[in-house]
Short mmCIF file of C-alpha atoms in Angstrom, two decimals:
data_model
loop_
_atom_site.label_atom_id
_atom_site.label_comp_id
_atom_site.label_asym_id
_atom_site.label_seq_id
_atom_site.Cartn_x
_atom_site.Cartn_y
_atom_site.Cartn_z
CA MET A 1 -0.09 0.05 0.04
CA SER A 2 1.20 3.48 -0.73
CA LEU A 3 -0.52 6.93 0.03
CA PRO A 4 -1.75 9.00 -2.01
CA PRO A 5 -3.21 6.23 -4.11
CA HIS A 6 -2.00 5.60 -7.47
CA ARG A 7 1.24 7.12 -7.21
CA MET A 8 3.43 4.06 -7.90
CA TYR A 9 5.61 4.64 -10.82
CA ASP A 10 7.26 1.97 -12.81
CA VAL A 11 10.55 1.29 -10.93
CA TRP A 12 12.29 -0.13 -13.92
CA ARG A 13 12.04 3.09 -15.72
CA CYS A 14 12.02 6.08 -13.12
CA ARG A 15 14.66 7.82 -11.44
CA LEU A 16 15.87 4.55 -9.64
CA ARG A 17 17.11 3.06 -12.79
CA ARG A 18 20.76 4.37 -11.94
CA ARG A 19 21.17 1.52 -9.67
CA ARG A 20 22.62 -1.37 -11.22
CA GLU A 21 21.31 -4.30 -9.02
CA GLN A 22 17.57 -5.34 -9.40
CA ILE A 23 17.40 -5.95 -5.77
CA GLU A 24 18.98 -2.52 -4.93
CA ARG A 25 16.11 -0.94 -7.21
CA LEU A 26 13.32 -2.90 -5.39
CA LEU A 27 14.96 -1.95 -2.05
CA LEU A 28 14.74 1.94 -2.96
CA ALA A 29 11.40 1.55 -4.11
CA ALA A 30 10.06 -0.19 -1.00
CA LEU A 31 11.88 2.70 1.13
CA ASP A 32 10.17 5.26 -0.93
CA TYR A 33 6.61 3.58 -1.27
CA SER A 34 6.16 1.83 1.91
CA ILE A 35 3.63 3.52 4.61
CA HIS A 36 5.13 1.35 6.96
CA HIS A 37 8.24 1.93 9.52
CA TYR A 38 9.85 -1.55 8.62
CA VAL A 39 11.10 -2.70 5.56
CA VAL A 40 11.69 -6.53 5.24
CA TYR A 41 14.48 -7.19 2.83
CA VAL A 42 15.44 -11.10 2.10
CA ALA A 43 18.42 -11.81 0.23
CA ALA A 44 21.78 -13.77 0.65
CA LYS A 45 23.90 -10.71 1.77
CA PRO A 46 22.68 -7.83 4.06
CA PRO A 47 22.05 -4.45 2.31
CA ARG A 48 24.92 -2.16 2.02
CA SER A 49 25.38 0.56 4.55
CA ILE A 50 24.51 3.34 1.74
CA PHE A 51 20.63 1.73 1.91
CA LYS A 52 20.75 2.09 5.96
CA THR A 53 21.67 5.45 5.50
CA ILE A 54 18.67 6.38 3.20
CA ALA A 55 16.24 4.26 5.21
CA ASN A 56 17.26 6.73 8.18
CA ARG A 57 16.88 9.92 6.17
CA VAL A 58 13.20 8.75 5.08
CA GLY A 59 12.21 7.25 8.69
CA ARG A 60 12.45 3.58 7.74
CA THR A 61 14.20 0.63 9.11
CA ILE A 62 15.36 -2.42 7.37
CA VAL A 63 14.99 -5.52 8.76
CA TYR A 64 17.43 -8.07 6.94
CA ILE A 65 16.41 -11.69 6.79
CA PRO A 66 18.95 -14.23 5.33
CA ILE A 67 17.43 -15.93 2.77
CA GLY A 68 18.59 -19.24 4.19
CA GLN A 69 16.86 -19.08 7.48
CA LEU A 70 13.47 -19.17 5.28
CA SER A 71 14.24 -22.51 3.79
CA LEU A 72 11.34 -25.23 4.52
CA PHE A 73 13.96 -28.37 4.88
CA ARG A 74 15.87 -27.77 8.10
#
């Protein structure tokens, strides 16, 4: 969900395309469009420190979950 309604842009074509990694584009979009304080980031490696700085500037917190912890076969 985002506020105001209908403000979501195509993250693949907007200003976020300068980022090379697709996961970085999605993380920036989540930080920008989220109406919640926490943004969950599931990946093999934690986000770079620049994203934590960006999250702090926009009043968000990145919650990192290693993808290996989501395995069904433990």
